[in-house]
Amino acid sequence: MTVSTEMEKAIIESVLQELSKRGVVGKQGSEVVEKAKEAAAHEKAKEPILDEVIELPDISKHWVPEPANPEALEAMKKSTNARIGLYRAGTRQKTDSLIRFLADHAVARDAVFMDVSEEFLQKMNLFCVASAAADKEEFLTKPDLGMKLSDEAVKIIKEKCEKDVQVQIIAVDGLSSTAIERNIPDILPALMQGFKAAGIKVGTPFFVKNGRVRVMDQIGMLVNAEVVLELIGERPGLGTAESMSAYLIYKPTEKTVEADRTMISNIHKRGTPPAEAGAQIVDLVKQMLEKKASGIKLNKALKD
């Protein structure tokens, strides 16, 4: 089934459902809706699975006919990946614009709901522990559980991790597993090489499933690390689902507040490239170890 055919079916079904809700089409309309659903499901079942690559509409150029200032419009398009200058068809989006919107939205949803694969963790030599959230649904609906480790995770970390290190690195899926799989292969080697060259002792890196930023505090206290570096997937948007952030904190405690954290965001190939971010983080950790501080305290210490 082509993208346009599938889109037409979805639009027809949506319109019929709306008319049915409003009572415009009555019982007969409801039957039509059900038949449309059955027909769509039947056709989908018949459709062979193909490895065909679907080419999505390019929205990097503006679609405004005869713009008053085309140079300004093109400059704006180059400065952002926001959906500007895509014009309209009457009062609605143009079809290609809508198709691209739906595709990017699907990518963002996948980033949130999919897990980092076991094959990837094995390839990166990262062992996995889980937060206190039992599954993805609980992780999304009860954010506080993502800030704590499960009992099993605490036991594994105590068994496998070296204590009293200068830096403990953790990778955390957060709200984008895609960001972890895209950026860790480039940033982790850069970090390990940079810390080794700087003579900084690093603990055993590992991965936390269904974790949030504040899980780094408990881990820091468990391994008694001077600095905890957390690489976490950012909330995905329609512009990209690959963006990752690096949170750093010096000697976290139960009284740690958000102002104690230092953060570098927007790490991805179209933002701050992972290898470049790795070099920045190594320099930042050197400052944190020297000043024995992070967050606002580090900023103040560097100004004195």
Coordinates of C-alpha atoms in Angstrom, one line a residue:
M1 CA 0.0 0.0 0.0
T2 CA 1.4 3.4 -0.9
V3 CA 1.6 6.2 1.6
S4 CA -1.0 8.2 -0.3
T5 CA -3.5 5.3 -0.4
E6 CA -3.1 4.6 3.2
M7 CA -3.5 8.3 4.0
E8 CA -6.7 8.5 2.0
K9 CA -8.2 5.5 3.9
A10 CA -7.2 7.1 7.2
I11 CA -8.8 10.4 6.2
I12 CA -12.1 8.7 5.0
E13 CA -12.3 6.6 8.2
S14 CA -11.7 9.7 10.4
V15 CA -14.4 11.7 8.6
L16 CA -17.0 8.9 8.8
Q17 CA -16.2 8.4 12.6
E18 CA -16.7 12.2 13.2
L19 CA -20.0 12.3 11.3
S20 CA -21.1 9.2 13.2
K21 CA -20.3 10.9 16.6
R22 CA -22.3 13.9 15.6
G23 CA -25.3 11.8 14.6
V24 CA -25.1 13.1 11.0
V25 CA -25.0 9.7 9.4
G26 CA -26.9 7.6 12.0
K27 CA -26.9 3.8 12.3
Q28 CA -26.3 3.4 8.6
G29 CA -23.2 5.5 8.9
S30 CA -21.9 3.4 11.8
E31 CA -22.2 0.4 9.6
V32 CA -20.3 2.1 6.9
V33 CA -17.5 3.0 9.4
E34 CA -17.3 -0.7 10.5
K35 CA -17.2 -1.9 7.0
A36 CA -14.4 0.6 6.2
K37 CA -12.4 -0.7 9.1
E38 CA -12.9 -4.3 8.0
A39 CA -11.9 -3.5 4.5
A40 CA -8.8 -1.6 5.6
A41 CA -7.8 -4.5 8.0
H42 CA -8.5 -7.1 5.2
E43 CA -6.3 -5.2 2.7
K44 CA -3.5 -4.7 5.2
A45 CA -3.5 -8.5 6.0
K46 CA -3.2 -9.2 2.3
E47 CA -0.4 -6.8 1.8
P48 CA 3.1 -8.4 1.6
I49 CA 5.8 -7.1 3.8
L50 CA 8.4 -5.3 1.6
D51 CA 11.8 -3.9 2.4
E52 CA 10.9 -0.9 0.3
V53 CA 12.3 2.4 1.4
I54 CA 9.7 5.1 1.4
E55 CA 10.9 8.5 0.3
L56 CA 9.4 11.2 2.5
P57 CA 8.6 14.8 1.3
D58 CA 11.5 17.2 1.6
I59 CA 10.5 20.2 3.8
S60 CA 13.9 21.9 3.9
K61 CA 12.7 24.4 1.2
H62 CA 9.9 26.9 1.5
W63 CA 6.7 26.3 -0.5
V64 CA 5.3 29.9 -0.4
P65 CA 4.4 31.0 -4.0
E66 CA 5.8 34.4 -4.9
P67 CA 6.9 35.4 -1.4
A68 CA 7.5 39.1 -0.8
N69 CA 11.0 38.5 0.5
P70 CA 12.3 35.1 -0.6
E71 CA 15.8 35.7 0.6
A72 CA 14.6 36.3 4.2
L73 CA 12.4 33.2 4.0
E74 CA 15.3 31.1 2.8
A75 CA 17.5 32.4 5.5
M76 CA 14.9 31.5 8.1
K77 CA 14.6 28.0 6.7
K78 CA 18.4 27.5 6.9
S79 CA 18.5 28.7 10.5
T80 CA 15.9 26.3 11.9
N81 CA 14.3 22.9 11.2
A82 CA 11.0 24.3 12.5
R83 CA 8.1 23.8 10.0
I84 CA 7.9 27.3 8.6
G85 CA 7.1 28.4 5.0
L86 CA 5.2 25.2 4.1
Y87 CA 2.2 27.2 3.0
R88 CA -1.3 25.6 2.9
A89 CA -4.1 24.2 0.7
G90 CA -7.1 26.3 1.5
T91 CA -7.5 26.1 5.2
R92 CA -5.5 22.9 5.8
Q93 CA -2.0 21.7 5.5
K94 CA -0.7 20.6 2.1
T95 CA -0.7 16.8 1.8
D96 CA 3.1 16.4 1.7
S97 CA 3.4 18.6 4.8
L98 CA 0.9 16.4 6.6
I99 CA 2.6 13.2 5.6
R100 CA 5.9 14.5 6.8
F101 CA 4.3 15.6 10.1
L102 CA 2.8 12.1 10.7
A103 CA 6.1 10.4 9.8
D104 CA 8.1 12.6 12.2
H105 CA 5.5 12.1 14.9
A106 CA 5.8 8.4 14.5
V107 CA 9.6 8.6 14.9
A108 CA 9.2 10.6 18.1
R109 CA 6.7 8.0 19.5
D110 CA 9.0 5.1 18.7
A111 CA 11.9 6.9 20.5
V112 CA 9.8 7.1 23.7
F113 CA 8.2 3.6 23.6
M114 CA 11.0 1.4 22.2
D115 CA 13.7 0.0 24.4
V116 CA 17.4 0.2 23.8
S117 CA 18.3 -3.2 22.3
E118 CA 20.2 -5.9 24.1
E119 CA 22.4 -6.2 21.0
F120 CA 23.4 -2.6 21.3
L121 CA 24.3 -2.9 25.0
Q122 CA 26.4 -5.9 24.4
K123 CA 28.2 -4.2 21.5
M124 CA 28.9 -1.2 23.7
N125 CA 29.9 -3.5 26.7
L126 CA 27.3 -1.9 29.0
F127 CA 25.6 -4.0 31.6
C128 CA 22.0 -3.1 32.3
V129 CA 20.1 -2.3 35.5
A130 CA 16.5 -1.0 35.9
S131 CA 14.9 1.8 37.8
A132 CA 12.1 1.1 40.2
A133 CA 9.5 1.4 37.4
A134 CA 8.3 -2.0 36.5
D135 CA 7.7 -1.3 32.8
K136 CA 7.5 1.5 30.3
E137 CA 3.9 2.4 31.2
E138 CA 4.7 2.8 34.9
F139 CA 7.9 4.8 33.9
L140 CA 5.7 7.3 31.9
T141 CA 2.9 7.6 34.4
K142 CA 4.9 7.6 37.7
P143 CA 8.0 9.7 37.1
D144 CA 9.2 9.4 40.7
L145 CA 9.9 5.6 40.1
G146 CA 12.3 6.5 37.3
M147 CA 14.4 8.5 39.8
K148 CA 15.1 5.4 42.0
L149 CA 16.9 2.1 41.3
S150 CA 15.2 -1.2 41.8
D151 CA 16.5 -3.4 44.6
E152 CA 18.0 -5.8 42.1
A153 CA 19.8 -2.8 40.4
V154 CA 21.3 -1.7 43.7
K155 CA 22.6 -5.3 44.3
I156 CA 24.2 -5.5 40.8
I157 CA 25.9 -2.1 41.0
K158 CA 27.4 -3.0 44.4
E159 CA 28.7 -6.2 42.9
K160 CA 30.0 -4.9 39.5
C161 CA 31.1 -1.3 40.0
E162 CA 34.4 -0.1 41.4
K163 CA 34.0 2.3 44.3
D164 CA 35.7 5.6 45.1
V165 CA 36.3 6.6 41.5
Q166 CA 36.7 10.1 40.2
V167 CA 34.1 9.8 37.5
Q168 CA 31.1 7.3 37.1
I169 CA 29.5 7.3 33.6
I170 CA 25.9 6.1 33.2
A171 CA 23.8 6.0 30.1
V172 CA 20.0 6.3 30.7
D173 CA 17.2 5.9 28.2
G174 CA 15.0 8.7 29.6
L175 CA 12.5 9.7 27.0
S176 CA 14.5 8.7 23.9
S177 CA 16.1 5.3 23.4
T178 CA 16.9 6.4 19.9
A179 CA 19.2 9.2 21.3
I180 CA 21.2 6.6 23.2
E181 CA 21.6 4.3 20.3
R182 CA 22.6 7.1 17.9
N183 CA 25.1 9.0 20.2
I184 CA 26.7 6.6 22.7
P185 CA 28.9 4.9 20.0
D186 CA 30.6 8.2 19.3
I187 CA 30.6 9.9 22.6
L188 CA 31.6 7.1 25.0
P189 CA 35.0 6.3 23.3
A190 CA 35.7 10.0 23.1
L191 CA 35.1 10.3 26.9
M192 CA 37.1 7.3 27.9
Q193 CA 40.1 8.4 25.8
G194 CA 39.8 12.0 27.1
F195 CA 39.6 10.9 30.7
K196 CA 42.5 8.5 30.3
A197 CA 44.7 11.2 28.7
A198 CA 43.8 13.6 31.6
G199 CA 44.8 10.9 34.2
I200 CA 41.2 10.8 35.5
K201 CA 40.0 7.5 37.1
V202 CA 36.7 6.3 35.6
G203 CA 34.4 3.6 37.0
T204 CA 32.6 0.9 35.1
P205 CA 30.1 2.5 32.7
F206 CA 26.6 0.9 32.6
F207 CA 23.0 1.5 31.4
V208 CA 19.9 2.3 33.4
K209 CA 16.6 1.3 31.8
N210 CA 13.5 3.4 32.4
G211 CA 15.6 6.0 34.2
R212 CA 15.3 9.7 34.8
V213 CA 17.8 12.4 35.6
R214 CA 17.8 12.1 39.4
V215 CA 18.7 8.4 39.4
M216 CA 22.3 9.7 39.1
D217 CA 22.2 10.9 42.7
Q218 CA 21.5 7.4 44.2
I219 CA 24.2 5.9 41.9
G220 CA 26.8 8.5 42.9
M221 CA 26.2 7.7 46.6
L222 CA 26.3 4.0 46.0
V223 CA 29.7 4.0 44.3
N224 CA 31.0 7.1 46.2
A225 CA 32.1 8.8 42.9
E226 CA 33.4 12.4 43.0
V227 CA 31.6 13.2 39.7
V228 CA 28.6 11.4 38.1
L229 CA 28.1 11.9 34.4
E230 CA 24.7 10.9 33.1
L231 CA 24.0 10.6 29.4
I232 CA 20.3 10.6 28.9
G233 CA 17.8 10.7 26.0
E234 CA 15.9 14.0 25.7
R235 CA 12.2 14.3 25.2
P236 CA 11.8 13.9 21.4
G237 CA 10.2 16.5 19.2
L238 CA 9.2 16.7 15.5
G239 CA 12.6 18.2 14.7
T240 CA 14.6 15.3 16.0
A241 CA 14.3 12.3 18.2
E242 CA 18.1 11.8 18.5
S243 CA 18.9 14.5 21.0
M244 CA 20.8 13.6 24.1
S245 CA 21.8 15.6 27.2
A246 CA 24.8 15.2 29.6
Y247 CA 24.1 15.9 33.3
L248 CA 27.0 16.2 35.7
I249 CA 27.1 16.5 39.4
Y250 CA 29.8 16.7 42.1
K251 CA 29.3 14.3 45.0
P252 CA 25.5 14.1 45.0
T253 CA 23.7 13.5 48.3
E254 CA 20.1 13.1 49.4
K255 CA 19.9 16.9 49.8
T256 CA 21.0 17.6 46.1
V257 CA 18.9 20.1 44.3
E258 CA 18.6 20.8 40.5
A259 CA 20.8 23.9 40.8
D260 CA 23.7 21.5 41.8
R261 CA 23.7 20.0 38.3
T262 CA 25.7 21.1 35.3
M263 CA 24.2 20.2 31.9
I264 CA 25.1 20.2 28.2
S265 CA 22.0 19.6 26.0
N266 CA 21.3 19.1 22.3
I267 CA 23.9 16.5 21.7
H268 CA 23.3 14.9 18.3
K269 CA 24.7 15.1 14.7
R270 CA 22.8 18.3 13.9
G271 CA 23.4 19.9 17.3
T272 CA 26.6 19.5 19.2
P273 CA 28.2 16.5 17.6
P274 CA 28.8 13.6 20.1
A275 CA 32.7 13.6 19.8
E276 CA 32.8 17.4 20.2
A277 CA 30.5 17.1 23.3
G278 CA 32.8 14.5 24.7
A279 CA 35.8 16.9 24.6
Q280 CA 33.7 19.6 26.3
I281 CA 32.6 17.2 29.0
V282 CA 36.2 16.1 29.8
D283 CA 37.3 19.8 30.2
L284 CA 34.2 20.4 32.4
V285 CA 35.0 17.4 34.6
K286 CA 38.6 18.7 35.1
Q287 CA 37.1 22.0 36.4
M288 CA 34.6 20.2 38.6
L289 CA 37.4 18.1 40.2
E290 CA 39.6 21.1 40.7
K291 CA 36.9 23.4 42.2
K292 CA 35.1 20.5 43.9
A293 CA 31.7 21.8 42.8
S294 CA 29.1 21.6 40.0
G295 CA 26.0 23.6 38.9
I296 CA 25.7 27.2 40.2
K297 CA 28.5 26.6 42.8
L298 CA 30.9 25.7 40.0
N299 CA 29.9 28.9 38.0
K300 CA 30.6 31.0 41.1
A301 CA 33.9 29.2 41.8
L302 CA 35.1 29.8 38.2
K303 CA 34.3 33.6 38.5
D304 CA 36.2 34.0 41.7

